[in-house]
C-alpha cells in the first residue's frame, strides 16, 4: 500500500514537472529513431520483398558456402578469444590482488597494459603482428630466418583479438577479486586446505558468474570486430567482413541486411544472457567490500613463476605497441631499417593528414560532450526517477553495446538513405557529418550510462530532496546539485566518448563519404594496401592524441573534481 502511494506521488510530481516530461519524451524519441529504427529497418529489409513477406533472402544467404564458412569461422574465433581472454585476464588480476608484488615496475606494467587498448585504434596489434611475424617480419625473417611464415587467418585474428581484449577481462576480475571477503578463504586455509584447493573450492565458485560474464563480453567483442579480421584475416572471412564485402563488393543490400540480422541475433542473445543473468548473479555473489586485510602470497615457488609469466606477456604486448612508432620511423619495413621522418611528412603532404585529423577531431569533440551529458541524464532518470518509460530508456540506451558496428552502419544506410526518414523527415542526414556524430554518440552511450548509474547510486537521495523542498525544479536540481556531485563521471564519460569516437572504425566505415576524411578509415585502407609505414605514422599520431586526452582527464579529475570532496565527507 505504501509503495503504491509512493509511486502515485512520484507520478504526480513528474506530471507537474514540464521540463522532466519533455526530457523523457525527447529521449524516448531519440532512442527510438537512432537505435531501434535502424535495427527494425534491417529486419524489414531481410524479410520483405516485392512479393511481400518472405524468408527467401535468409534461404539464399544460408545456401552461400562463403556465408556458412563465415558463421563457423566467427564462432570458432569468438569462443577461443572469449576463453583465452578470460583466463589471461583472471591470471593478471589474481597476481595483482593475491600475490605480494612489491615492485612498482610490475605494477606500472600492468597499468600500462590495461590502458593501451583503450587509447589505441582497435587494429593496431594487427599491424604489429604483420610487421613482427609476417613474411618480412623482424622476428620471423631477421631473427629466426623464416621466409614463408603466414600470419594471416584463424590464428592471426585469434592472437590479436586476445591481446586486445584480455585487459578488459583483467579490469573486470580485479574488481571481483578485491570484493571477496578474505575470511572465507582463510577459514579454508585454517582447516588445512592448500592454496590450490582454496582457489578451486572457494575463490573460483565465487567468481564463476564473473568468469561467464567476462567470457560473454569478449565473445561479443570478438564476433563484432571488423577491423582486425579485415587487416589480418586474409581469406579467413568472418561475419563482420562478409557483411561489409556483401554491400561494397556484391552490392547486395538485402543479402547484407539478412546477414546483419543473423550477426545481430547472435550478439543480442549473448548480451541478454550476460546483462540480465550473469551480471546480476555476479553482483549477488560478491556483495560488499572485504572486511579485513588479505594475506598475500609470499611463497617464492608460487610468486616468482606467476610474476615472470605475467611480466613476460605484458612486455610482449607493450613491445607490439612500441612496434607501431618504429614502423613509422624505418625507411622500408623489413628491408631498410634506416631511420627517417618521411612517413610523418607524407601524412600531411600526400595523404591529407591535416584534413583527416581535423575532421576526426572536430566530429569526436562534438560527439563527446553530447554523449557525456546524455549519459548523465539517462543515468539520473534511471536511478532517481520512477516513470513508465524508465525500463525502455535503460534497455535501449544499453542496447548499442550489443549491436556490432557493421550492423549499425548498414542499419543507418538503409534507414536514412531509403527508409521512412530517408525519404522524408531526415532525408538530408545520410552522407553528412551529423550522421557520423550520431553514430559516435550511440556507440559510446552505454559506457557513459553505466559509469553514471554507478556514481549516482552513491549519492544520498536526501541531498536532492532538500533542493526540491526549497522550490528548485528538476532542471535546476540536476544542474546545480546532481551534476556537480558526479562531475568525475561526467569528465570520464566525456574523454571515453572522445577516445572511442576518434578510434572508431567498424560503425563508420560504411557511412564515410568523400566529404569527410577520418583517421581510422585512412589507416585501414593503407594497411590493406600494405603501406605499413604511412599507416603506422597515422596510428602513432592518433595514439599520442588519445593518450594525451586521457592524461588531461586524469589531471582535471585529480585537481578539480568535486565528487571526491563529497566522498571524503561521507
Coordinates of C-alpha atoms in Angstrom, one line a residue:
X1 CA 0.0 0.0 0.0
X2 CA 2.8 2.4 1.0
X3 CA 4.7 1.5 -2.2
X4 CA 1.6 2.2 -4.3
X5 CA 1.1 5.6 -2.6
X6 CA 4.8 6.5 -3.2
X7 CA 4.6 5.5 -6.9
X8 CA 1.4 7.7 -7.3
X9 CA 3.1 10.6 -5.6
X10 CA 6.2 10.2 -7.9
X11 CA 4.0 10.2 -11.0
X12 CA 2.1 13.3 -9.8
X13 CA 5.4 15.1 -9.1
X14 CA 6.6 14.0 -12.6
X15 CA 3.4 15.2 -14.4
X16 CA 3.8 18.6 -12.7
X17 CA 7.3 19.0 -14.0
X18 CA 7.2 20.0 -17.7
X19 CA 11.0 20.1 -18.1
X20 CA 11.3 16.5 -16.9
X21 CA 8.4 15.3 -19.0
X22 CA 9.8 17.0 -22.1
X23 CA 13.3 15.4 -21.4
X24 CA 11.7 11.9 -21.1
X25 CA 9.7 12.3 -24.3
X26 CA 12.7 13.6 -26.3
X27 CA 14.9 10.7 -25.0
X28 CA 12.3 8.1 -26.0
X29 CA 12.0 9.7 -29.5
X30 CA 15.8 9.9 -30.0
X31 CA 16.4 6.4 -28.8
X32 CA 13.6 5.0 -31.0
X33 CA 14.8 6.9 -34.1
X34 CA 18.5 6.4 -33.8
X35 CA 18.8 2.9 -32.2
X36 CA 15.6 0.9 -32.7
X37 CA 14.5 2.3 -36.1
X38 CA 17.8 1.3 -38.0
X39 CA 17.6 -2.2 -36.5
X40 CA 13.9 -2.5 -37.3
X41 CA 14.7 -1.4 -40.9
X42 CA 17.3 -4.2 -41.2
X43 CA 14.8 -6.8 -40.1
X44 CA 12.1 -5.4 -42.5
X45 CA 14.7 -5.4 -45.4
X46 CA 15.6 -9.0 -44.7
X47 CA 12.0 -10.4 -44.7
X48 CA 10.2 -8.1 -47.2
X49 CA 10.5 -8.2 -51.0
X50 CA 8.4 -7.1 -53.9
X51 CA 6.2 -10.1 -53.3
X52 CA 5.5 -9.3 -49.6
X53 CA 6.8 -11.2 -46.6
X54 CA 9.3 -13.9 -47.4
X55 CA 12.3 -15.8 -45.9
X56 CA 13.9 -16.3 -49.3
X57 CA 16.7 -13.9 -48.5
X58 CA 17.7 -15.9 -45.5
X59 CA 17.4 -19.1 -47.5
X60 CA 19.6 -17.6 -50.2
X61 CA 22.4 -16.5 -47.9
X62 CA 22.5 -19.8 -46.0
X63 CA 22.9 -21.6 -49.3
X64 CA 26.1 -19.5 -49.9
X65 CA 29.1 -21.5 -48.9
X66 CA 31.1 -18.3 -48.0
X67 CA 28.4 -17.3 -45.5
X68 CA 28.2 -20.7 -43.8
X69 CA 32.0 -20.6 -43.6
X70 CA 31.9 -17.1 -42.2
X71 CA 29.5 -18.1 -39.4
X72 CA 31.7 -21.1 -38.5
X73 CA 34.8 -19.0 -38.6
X74 CA 33.3 -16.3 -36.4
X75 CA 32.0 -18.7 -33.7
X76 CA 35.4 -20.5 -33.6
X77 CA 37.3 -17.3 -33.2
X78 CA 34.8 -15.9 -30.7
X79 CA 34.9 -19.0 -28.4
X80 CA 38.7 -19.2 -28.5
X81 CA 39.2 -15.5 -27.8
X82 CA 36.5 -15.5 -25.1
X83 CA 38.1 -18.4 -23.2
X84 CA 41.7 -17.2 -23.7
X85 CA 41.0 -13.5 -22.8
X86 CA 39.1 -14.5 -19.7
X87 CA 41.8 -16.9 -18.4
X88 CA 44.7 -14.4 -19.1
X89 CA 42.7 -11.6 -17.6
X90 CA 42.0 -13.7 -14.5
X91 CA 45.7 -14.6 -14.2
X92 CA 46.7 -10.9 -14.3
X93 CA 44.0 -9.9 -11.7
X94 CA 44.9 -12.8 -9.4
X95 CA 48.6 -11.8 -9.4
X96 CA 47.8 -8.2 -8.6
X97 CA 45.2 -8.9 -5.9
X98 CA 46.6 -12.1 -4.2
X99 CA 50.4 -12.1 -4.8
X100 CA 52.8 -10.0 -2.8
X101 CA 54.2 -7.9 -5.7
X102 CA 56.3 -5.0 -4.2
X103 CA 57.9 -3.9 -7.5
X104 CA 56.5 -0.6 -8.8
X105 CA 57.8 -1.6 -12.2
X106 CA 55.5 -4.7 -12.3
X107 CA 52.5 -2.5 -11.2
X108 CA 53.4 0.0 -13.8
X109 CA 53.5 -2.7 -16.5
X110 CA 50.0 -4.0 -15.5
X111 CA 48.6 -0.4 -15.5
X112 CA 50.1 0.3 -19.0
X113 CA 48.8 -3.0 -20.4
X114 CA 45.3 -2.1 -19.2
X115 CA 45.4 1.4 -20.7
X116 CA 47.0 0.7 -24.1
X117 CA 44.0 -1.0 -25.8
X118 CA 41.8 1.9 -24.6
X119 CA 43.9 4.7 -26.2
X120 CA 44.8 3.0 -29.4
X121 CA 42.8 2.1 -32.6
X122 CA 41.3 -1.4 -32.5
X123 CA 43.6 -2.7 -35.3
X124 CA 47.0 -1.5 -34.1
X125 CA 48.0 -5.0 -32.9
X126 CA 47.2 -6.4 -36.4
X127 CA 49.7 -4.0 -37.9
X128 CA 52.3 -5.1 -35.3
X129 CA 51.6 -8.8 -35.8
X130 CA 52.2 -8.5 -39.5
X131 CA 55.4 -6.4 -39.1
X132 CA 56.9 -8.7 -36.4
X133 CA 55.7 -12.1 -37.6
X134 CA 54.8 -11.7 -41.3
X135 CA 56.9 -12.7 -44.3
X136 CA 59.0 -9.6 -43.8
X137 CA 58.7 -9.6 -40.1
X138 CA 61.7 -8.7 -37.9
X139 CA 61.2 -11.7 -35.6
X140 CA 60.4 -14.3 -38.3
X141 CA 62.6 -13.2 -41.2
X142 CA 65.6 -11.5 -39.5
X143 CA 65.9 -13.3 -36.2
X144 CA 64.5 -16.8 -37.0
X145 CA 65.2 -16.8 -40.7
X146 CA 61.7 -18.0 -41.6
X147 CA 60.8 -16.6 -45.0
X148 CA 57.4 -18.1 -45.7
X149 CA 55.5 -17.5 -42.4
X150 CA 51.8 -16.9 -42.9
X151 CA 50.4 -14.8 -40.1
X152 CA 47.0 -14.3 -41.7
X153 CA 43.9 -16.3 -40.9
X154 CA 42.4 -18.0 -37.8
X155 CA 45.5 -17.9 -35.5
X156 CA 46.4 -14.3 -36.5
X157 CA 42.9 -13.0 -35.7
X158 CA 42.7 -15.0 -32.5
X159 CA 46.0 -13.9 -31.1
X160 CA 45.5 -10.2 -32.0
X161 CA 41.9 -10.2 -30.5
X162 CA 43.0 -12.0 -27.4
X163 CA 45.8 -9.5 -26.8
X164 CA 43.4 -6.6 -27.5
X165 CA 40.5 -7.8 -25.3
X166 CA 42.1 -9.6 -22.3
X167 CA 42.8 -6.2 -20.5
X168 CA 39.0 -5.7 -20.4
X169 CA 38.7 -9.1 -18.5
X170 CA 41.7 -8.1 -16.3
X171 CA 39.9 -4.9 -15.2
X172 CA 36.6 -6.9 -14.5
X173 CA 38.3 -9.6 -12.5
X174 CA 40.4 -7.1 -10.5
X175 CA 37.2 -5.6 -9.0
X176 CA 35.6 -9.0 -8.4
X177 CA 38.6 -10.5 -6.6
X178 CA 39.1 -7.4 -4.4
X179 CA 35.5 -7.8 -3.2
X180 CA 35.9 -11.4 -2.0
X181 CA 36.0 -11.5 1.8
X182 CA 39.5 -12.9 2.8
X183 CA 38.0 -14.6 5.9
X184 CA 36.2 -17.1 3.6
X185 CA 39.5 -18.2 2.1
X186 CA 41.4 -18.1 5.4
X187 CA 38.8 -20.3 7.0
X188 CA 39.6 -23.0 4.4
X189 CA 43.3 -22.5 4.9
X190 CA 42.9 -22.9 8.7
X191 CA 41.2 -26.2 8.0
X192 CA 44.3 -27.5 6.2
X193 CA 43.4 -26.8 2.6
X194 CA 46.2 -26.0 0.1
X195 CA 46.2 -22.7 -1.8
X196 CA 45.2 -24.6 -5.0
X197 CA 42.3 -26.3 -3.0
X198 CA 41.2 -22.9 -1.7
X199 CA 41.2 -21.4 -5.2
X200 CA 39.2 -24.3 -6.7
X201 CA 36.7 -24.8 -3.8
X202 CA 36.2 -21.2 -2.6
X203 CA 37.6 -18.5 -4.9
X204 CA 36.7 -20.0 -8.2
X205 CA 33.0 -20.8 -7.4
X206 CA 32.6 -17.2 -6.1
X207 CA 33.9 -15.7 -9.4
X208 CA 32.3 -18.2 -11.7
X209 CA 29.4 -15.9 -12.7
X210 CA 32.0 -13.1 -13.3
X211 CA 34.1 -15.5 -15.4
X212 CA 31.0 -16.3 -17.5
X213 CA 30.3 -12.5 -17.7
X214 CA 33.9 -11.8 -18.9
X215 CA 33.7 -14.6 -21.5
X216 CA 30.4 -13.3 -23.0
X217 CA 31.7 -9.7 -23.1
X218 CA 34.8 -10.7 -25.0
X219 CA 32.9 -13.2 -27.2
X220 CA 30.6 -10.3 -28.2
X221 CA 33.5 -8.0 -28.9
X222 CA 35.3 -10.7 -30.9
X223 CA 32.4 -11.7 -33.2
X224 CA 31.5 -8.0 -33.7
X225 CA 35.1 -6.9 -34.5
X226 CA 35.6 -5.7 -38.1
X227 CA 39.0 -4.1 -38.3
X228 CA 41.3 -6.9 -37.1
X229 CA 39.7 -9.6 -39.4
X230 CA 39.8 -7.1 -42.3
X231 CA 43.5 -6.5 -41.9
X232 CA 44.9 -9.8 -40.7
X233 CA 42.2 -12.2 -41.7
X234 CA 43.4 -12.8 -45.3
X235 CA 41.0 -15.2 -46.9
X236 CA 39.6 -16.2 -43.5
X237 CA 36.2 -14.4 -43.6
X238 CA 34.2 -13.6 -40.6
X239 CA 30.5 -12.4 -40.4
X240 CA 31.5 -8.7 -40.0
X241 CA 33.9 -8.7 -43.0
X242 CA 31.4 -10.8 -45.1
X243 CA 28.6 -8.3 -44.4
X244 CA 31.0 -5.4 -45.5
X245 CA 32.0 -7.2 -48.7
X246 CA 28.4 -8.1 -49.5
X247 CA 27.4 -4.5 -49.5
X248 CA 30.5 -2.9 -51.0
X249 CA 31.6 -5.7 -53.4
X250 CA 28.4 -7.6 -54.4
X251 CA 26.1 -4.6 -53.9
X252 CA 23.5 -6.9 -52.4
X253 CA 21.9 -4.7 -49.8
X254 CA 19.1 -7.1 -49.0
X255 CA 21.5 -10.0 -48.5
X256 CA 23.8 -7.8 -46.4
X257 CA 20.7 -6.9 -44.2
X258 CA 19.9 -10.6 -43.7
X259 CA 23.5 -11.4 -42.8
X260 CA 23.5 -8.4 -40.4
X261 CA 20.3 -9.8 -38.7
X262 CA 22.0 -13.1 -38.2
X263 CA 25.0 -11.5 -36.6
X264 CA 22.8 -9.2 -34.5
X265 CA 20.7 -12.2 -33.3
X266 CA 23.8 -13.9 -32.0
X267 CA 25.2 -10.9 -30.2
X268 CA 21.7 -10.0 -28.7
X269 CA 21.2 -13.5 -27.3
X270 CA 24.7 -13.3 -25.7
X271 CA 24.0 -9.8 -24.5
X272 CA 20.7 -10.7 -22.8
X273 CA 22.4 -13.7 -21.0
X274 CA 25.3 -11.5 -19.9
X275 CA 23.3 -8.5 -18.9
X276 CA 20.2 -9.9 -17.2
X277 CA 21.5 -13.2 -15.8
X278 CA 25.3 -13.4 -15.3
X279 CA 25.8 -9.8 -14.3
X280 CA 23.0 -9.9 -11.7
X281 CA 24.2 -13.2 -10.4
X282 CA 27.8 -11.9 -10.1
X283 CA 26.6 -8.8 -8.2
X284 CA 24.6 -11.0 -5.8
X285 CA 27.5 -13.4 -5.2
X286 CA 30.1 -10.6 -4.4
X287 CA 28.3 -8.0 -2.4
X288 CA 30.2 -5.6 -0.1
X289 CA 33.9 -4.9 0.4
X290 CA 36.5 -7.1 2.0
X291 CA 36.1 -7.0 5.8
X292 CA 39.8 -7.4 6.6
X293 CA 43.2 -7.3 5.1
X294 CA 44.1 -10.1 2.7
X295 CA 47.2 -12.2 3.4
X296 CA 49.2 -12.0 0.2
X297 CA 51.1 -15.0 -1.3
X298 CA 54.8 -14.6 -0.5
X299 CA 55.9 -18.2 -1.2
X300 CA 58.6 -17.8 -3.9
X301 CA 57.7 -21.2 -5.6
X302 CA 54.3 -19.7 -6.4
X303 CA 55.1 -16.0 -6.6
X304 CA 58.1 -16.0 -8.9
X305 CA 56.6 -18.2 -11.8
X306 CA 53.4 -16.2 -11.8
X307 CA 55.2 -12.8 -11.9
X308 CA 57.5 -14.0 -14.6
X309 CA 54.6 -15.3 -16.7
X310 CA 52.5 -12.1 -16.4
X311 CA 55.5 -9.8 -16.9
X312 CA 56.6 -11.6 -20.0
X313 CA 53.2 -11.4 -21.5
X314 CA 52.8 -7.7 -20.5
X315 CA 56.2 -6.9 -22.1
X316 CA 55.3 -8.8 -25.2
X317 CA 52.1 -6.7 -25.6
X318 CA 53.9 -3.5 -24.9
X319 CA 56.6 -4.5 -27.5
X320 CA 53.8 -4.9 -30.1
X321 CA 52.5 -1.4 -29.4
X322 CA 56.1 0.1 -29.5
X323 CA 56.5 -1.6 -32.9
X324 CA 54.0 0.9 -34.4
X325 CA 56.0 4.1 -33.9
X326 CA 59.1 2.3 -35.0
X327 CA 57.2 1.1 -38.1
X328 CA 56.7 4.8 -38.9
X329 CA 60.4 5.7 -38.4
X330 CA 62.0 3.0 -40.6
X331 CA 62.6 3.8 -44.2
X332 CA 61.2 0.5 -45.6
X333 CA 59.9 -2.0 -43.1
X334 CA 61.5 -5.4 -43.5
X335 CA 64.3 -4.2 -45.9
X336 CA 65.7 -0.9 -45.0
X337 CA 65.9 0.0 -41.3
X338 CA 67.5 3.4 -41.6
X339 CA 65.6 6.0 -39.5
X340 CA 63.6 8.6 -41.4
X341 CA 60.7 11.0 -40.8
X342 CA 59.4 10.8 -44.4
X343 CA 56.3 8.9 -43.4
X344 CA 55.3 11.5 -40.9
X345 CA 55.9 14.1 -43.6
X346 CA 53.8 12.3 -46.1
X347 CA 50.9 12.1 -43.6
X348 CA 50.4 15.8 -44.1
X349 CA 51.6 16.3 -47.6
X350 CA 50.5 13.3 -49.7
X351 CA 47.7 11.7 -47.6
X352 CA 45.7 14.8 -46.5
X353 CA 46.6 14.3 -42.8
X354 CA 45.5 17.7 -41.8
X355 CA 42.0 17.2 -43.1
X356 CA 41.8 13.6 -41.6
X357 CA 42.9 14.8 -38.2
X358 CA 40.7 17.9 -38.3
X359 CA 37.6 16.1 -39.4
X360 CA 38.1 13.3 -36.9
X361 CA 39.0 15.7 -34.1
X362 CA 36.0 18.0 -34.7
X363 CA 33.4 15.3 -35.1
X364 CA 34.6 13.5 -32.0
X365 CA 34.8 16.7 -30.0
X366 CA 31.2 17.5 -30.9
X367 CA 30.0 14.0 -30.0
X368 CA 31.9 13.7 -26.7
X369 CA 30.1 16.4 -24.6
X370 CA 26.7 15.4 -26.0
X371 CA 27.4 11.8 -25.1
X372 CA 28.6 12.6 -21.6
X373 CA 25.6 14.8 -20.9
X374 CA 23.0 12.4 -22.4
X375 CA 24.6 9.6 -20.3
X376 CA 24.3 11.5 -17.1
X377 CA 20.7 12.5 -17.9
X378 CA 19.7 8.9 -18.6
X379 CA 21.6 7.7 -15.5
X380 CA 19.7 10.3 -13.4
X381 CA 16.3 9.2 -14.8
X382 CA 17.1 5.5 -14.3
X383 CA 18.4 5.9 -10.7
X384 CA 16.5 8.8 -9.3
X385 CA 13.1 8.8 -11.0
X386 CA 10.1 6.4 -11.4
X387 CA 8.1 6.5 -14.6
X388 CA 6.6 4.1 -17.1
X389 CA 9.2 4.6 -19.8
X390 CA 12.1 4.1 -17.4
X391 CA 12.8 0.4 -18.4
X392 CA 12.6 1.3 -22.1
X393 CA 15.2 4.1 -21.8
X394 CA 17.6 1.9 -19.7
X395 CA 17.4 -1.1 -22.0
X396 CA 17.5 0.7 -25.4
X397 CA 20.4 3.0 -24.3
X398 CA 22.4 -0.1 -23.3
X399 CA 21.3 -2.0 -26.5
X400 CA 24.0 -0.3 -28.6
X401 CA 26.6 -2.3 -26.6
X402 CA 25.3 -5.5 -28.2
X403 CA 25.0 -4.1 -31.8
X404 CA 28.1 -4.8 -33.9
X405 CA 29.4 -1.6 -35.6
X406 CA 29.0 -3.0 -39.1
X407 CA 25.4 -3.9 -38.4
X408 CA 24.6 -0.4 -37.1
X409 CA 26.3 1.1 -40.2
X410 CA 24.1 -0.9 -42.6
X411 CA 21.1 0.0 -40.5
X412 CA 21.9 3.7 -40.9
X413 CA 22.4 3.3 -44.6
X414 CA 19.1 1.5 -45.1
X415 CA 17.2 3.7 -42.6
X416 CA 18.4 7.1 -43.6
X417 CA 19.1 6.8 -47.3
X418 CA 15.9 4.9 -48.2
X419 CA 13.7 4.1 -45.2
X420 CA 10.9 6.2 -43.7
X421 CA 13.3 9.0 -42.8
X422 CA 15.4 8.7 -45.9
X423 CA 12.5 10.0 -48.0
X424 CA 11.0 12.4 -45.5
X425 CA 11.8 14.0 -42.2
X426 CA 15.6 13.3 -42.0
X427 CA 16.3 12.9 -45.8
X428 CA 19.4 15.1 -45.7
X429 CA 21.1 13.2 -42.8
X430 CA 22.8 10.4 -44.8
X431 CA 26.2 11.5 -46.1
X432 CA 26.7 14.3 -43.6
X433 CA 28.9 14.8 -40.6
X434 CA 25.8 14.8 -38.4
X435 CA 25.2 11.1 -39.1
X436 CA 28.8 10.3 -38.0
X437 CA 28.3 12.3 -34.8
X438 CA 25.1 10.4 -34.1
X439 CA 26.8 7.0 -34.6
X440 CA 29.6 8.1 -32.2
X441 CA 27.1 9.1 -29.6
X442 CA 25.1 5.9 -29.9
X443 CA 28.2 3.7 -29.7
X444 CA 29.6 5.5 -26.6
X445 CA 26.3 5.9 -24.7
X446 CA 26.2 2.6 -22.9
X447 CA 29.7 3.1 -21.4
X448 CA 28.9 6.6 -20.1
X449 CA 25.5 5.5 -18.8
X450 CA 26.9 2.6 -16.8
X451 CA 29.5 4.9 -15.2
X452 CA 26.8 7.5 -14.4
X453 CA 24.5 4.9 -12.8
X454 CA 27.3 3.6 -10.6
X455 CA 28.2 7.2 -9.5
X456 CA 24.5 8.2 -8.8
X457 CA 23.8 5.2 -6.6
X458 CA 26.4 6.6 -4.2
X459 CA 24.5 9.9 -3.7
X460 CA 22.0 10.1 -0.8
X461 CA 18.5 11.0 -2.1
X462 CA 18.0 13.5 0.8
X463 CA 20.6 15.9 -0.8
X464 CA 18.4 16.4 -3.9
X465 CA 15.1 16.3 -1.9
X466 CA 16.3 19.3 0.2
X467 CA 16.8 21.3 -3.0
X468 CA 13.2 20.3 -4.2
X469 CA 11.8 21.4 -0.8
X470 CA 13.4 24.8 -1.3
X471 CA 11.4 25.3 -4.6
X472 CA 14.0 24.2 -7.2
X473 CA 12.7 22.5 -10.3
X474 CA 14.2 19.2 -11.8
X475 CA 16.5 21.1 -14.2
X476 CA 17.9 23.3 -11.5
X477 CA 18.4 20.4 -9.2
X478 CA 20.2 18.3 -11.9
X479 CA 22.5 21.2 -13.0
X480 CA 23.3 22.7 -9.6
X481 CA 23.2 19.6 -7.2
X482 CA 23.4 16.3 -9.1
X483 CA 25.8 17.1 -11.9
X484 CA 28.5 18.8 -9.8
X485 CA 28.5 15.7 -7.5
X486 CA 29.1 13.3 -10.4
X487 CA 31.5 15.7 -12.3
X488 CA 34.2 13.0 -12.2
X489 CA 31.9 10.5 -14.0
X490 CA 30.9 13.3 -16.5
X491 CA 34.5 14.1 -17.3
X492 CA 35.4 10.4 -17.5
X493 CA 32.4 9.9 -19.9
X494 CA 33.5 12.9 -22.0
X495 CA 37.0 11.6 -22.5
X496 CA 35.9 8.0 -23.0
X497 CA 33.4 9.1 -25.7
X498 CA 36.1 11.2 -27.4
X499 CA 38.6 8.4 -27.4
X500 CA 36.0 5.8 -28.6
X501 CA 34.8 8.2 -31.3
X502 CA 38.2 9.1 -32.7
X503 CA 39.3 5.5 -32.8
X504 CA 36.1 4.0 -34.2
X505 CA 36.1 2.2 -37.5
X506 CA 33.5 -0.6 -37.9
X507 CA 30.4 1.6 -37.4
X508 CA 31.5 4.4 -39.6
X509 CA 33.4 2.8 -42.5
X510 CA 30.2 2.3 -44.5
X511 CA 28.9 5.8 -43.7
X512 CA 32.0 7.9 -44.5
X513 CA 31.7 9.9 -47.8
X514 CA 34.4 11.8 -49.7
X515 CA 33.3 15.0 -47.8
X516 CA 34.9 13.6 -44.6
X517 CA 38.3 12.0 -44.1
X518 CA 38.6 10.1 -40.9
X519 CA 41.9 8.8 -39.5
X520 CA 40.9 5.3 -38.8
X521 CA 39.4 4.8 -42.3
X522 CA 42.7 6.1 -43.7
X523 CA 44.8 3.7 -41.6
X524 CA 42.5 0.8 -42.5
X525 CA 42.8 1.5 -46.2
X526 CA 46.6 2.0 -46.1
X527 CA 47.1 -1.3 -44.1
X528 CA 45.0 -3.2 -46.6
X529 CA 47.3 -1.9 -49.4
X530 CA 50.4 -2.9 -47.5
X531 CA 51.5 0.7 -46.9
X532 CA 52.6 0.0 -43.3
X533 CA 55.0 2.9 -42.9
X534 CA 52.4 5.6 -43.5
X535 CA 49.7 3.6 -41.7
X536 CA 52.0 3.4 -38.6
X537 CA 52.6 7.2 -38.8
X538 CA 48.9 7.9 -38.8
X539 CA 48.4 5.4 -35.9
X540 CA 51.3 6.9 -33.9
X541 CA 49.9 10.4 -34.0
X542 CA 46.4 9.1 -33.2
X543 CA 47.7 7.2 -30.1
X544 CA 49.5 10.4 -28.9
X545 CA 46.2 12.4 -29.2
X546 CA 44.2 9.8 -27.3
X547 CA 46.8 9.1 -24.6
X548 CA 47.2 12.9 -24.1
X549 CA 43.4 13.2 -23.7
X550 CA 43.3 10.5 -21.0
X551 CA 46.2 12.2 -19.2
X552 CA 44.5 15.6 -19.3
X553 CA 41.3 14.0 -18.0
X554 CA 43.1 12.3 -15.1
X555 CA 44.8 15.6 -14.2
X556 CA 41.4 17.5 -14.3
X557 CA 39.7 14.9 -12.1
X558 CA 42.6 14.8 -9.6
X559 CA 42.8 18.6 -9.2
X560 CA 39.3 19.9 -10.0
X561 CA 36.9 17.0 -9.2
X562 CA 34.1 17.7 -6.8
X563 CA 32.9 14.1 -6.3
X564 CA 36.0 13.3 -4.2
X565 CA 35.1 16.0 -1.7
X566 CA 31.6 14.6 -1.4
X567 CA 33.0 11.1 -0.9
X568 CA 35.5 12.3 1.7
X569 CA 32.8 14.0 3.7
X570 CA 30.5 10.9 3.6

